[in-house]
């Protein structure tokens, strides 16, 4: 497994967690000398705000982005941090809080060893509060860099006994330790921390449902590392189970991309896993209602909410006119529509306004006319749903197409098909038949009635 993280991701979060913004100007030679008696917090605030203040200044001057200017400004901040840290080092005695700000200055300056030592001094009395929790983040980062994994583990344990706590901070610290143990081939210890990562990732998923990219990234990394730790420890069954559970979670969210990535990893670990997809989709435990469809226009379909379609089997097919693999799936979709439309299957082709076709710019009205003509030319009788935003893609975690979501008569996502591979299309057809044969226990539209007739064009 490739290393899946960089320690750089932690830097910005650490700097914003426990600081008050300062607006002071950069230190001059006089203010950075031994006579500089400004409080440690002021020195840190000056340094921490330097980058943001400079970028604001560049924006006011309407300067175009310049990679060299950005690098130069970041180097200036590091140099300022080093000067202000040197100012604090010259003082005869520092309070615990002074050591905290000194540690943060050394962190900004890129002096990991010095930052670690200052944070150790600050944390000697095992304090509570935001600054202490931020300091523990720093300790984990630089202790691991020095191969002091046990010290990093102690810092995380202490973090969990103090307040406040942040799910992302907990996840990042566990990720740093997990990665270090992977590189050290200590897979037994790695399992413990990868489990903590999974726990943090699941907590994040529950409380940050709209942050799809970060949510899915955290879930995938944590489950992948846990599965890898099990596999490297010779425990293949738990490794497989971890990725199967991730796929089930992806169904319930739903997230097509997470499901796809989990399936790839599972197939690499267990080539026979794809054959268990239909067995997996039993419907047990998946009770989360999928997001409602957001539509600007409906073509050959009366506008419907998913709640209105309860009692039907619904296939949401995400596609685009420029997508070649999408077109490959059209004959099967049309065949399923004809075979099952009178038995309760509703197929909806979800697409967006893209503002162009074959390199030619189109207005929404022109694009809608194109889609109607496209539908006729391809002899697709099922309904199209068109949106002027990518909200449906985000809500369903769709970042590659074609991708289809199959919803059972109870209104639960039971299957996700991705790509135009023949095995995926075949599996989707098998799952449609399976759900069509399942009874419906509840109130909904009559199963034998079609979709209410085509909408007016």
mmCIF file of C-alpha atoms in Angstrom, residues 5 7 9-10 137 140-141 144-145 171-181 183 197:
data_model
loop_
_atom_site.group_PDB
_atom_site.id
_atom_site.type_symbol
_atom_site.label_atom_id
_atom_site.label_comp_id
_atom_site.label_asym_id
_atom_site.label_seq_id
_atom_site.Cartn_x
_atom_site.Cartn_y
_atom_site.Cartn_z
ATOM 1 C CA UNK A 5 -1.085 10.929 3.702
ATOM 2 C CA UNK A 7 2.086 15.346 7.504
ATOM 3 C CA UNK A 9 -2.199 18.434 6.135
ATOM 4 C CA UNK A 10 -2.002 19.035 9.892
ATOM 5 C CA UNK A 137 -1.723 17.479 18.189
ATOM 6 C CA UNK A 140 1.820 13.571 17.988
ATOM 7 C CA UNK A 141 3.120 15.081 14.764
ATOM 8 C CA UNK A 144 6.154 10.343 15.265
ATOM 9 C CA UNK A 145 8.733 12.183 13.131
ATOM 10 C CA UNK A 171 -8.814 11.229 13.176
ATOM 11 C CA UNK A 172 -5.658 13.006 11.990
ATOM 12 C CA UNK A 173 -3.630 12.042 15.043
ATOM 13 C CA UNK A 174 -4.679 8.405 14.709
ATOM 14 C CA UNK A 175 -3.845 8.544 10.988
ATOM 15 C CA UNK A 176 -0.315 9.776 11.714
ATOM 16 C CA UNK A 177 0.274 6.969 14.219
ATOM 17 C CA UNK A 178 -1.359 4.325 12.012
ATOM 18 C CA UNK A 179 0.828 5.280 9.070
ATOM 19 C CA UNK A 180 3.959 5.206 11.235
ATOM 20 C CA UNK A 181 3.117 1.721 12.504
ATOM 21 C CA UNK A 183 5.891 1.746 7.882
ATOM 22 C CA UNK A 197 -9.604 6.044 12.859
#
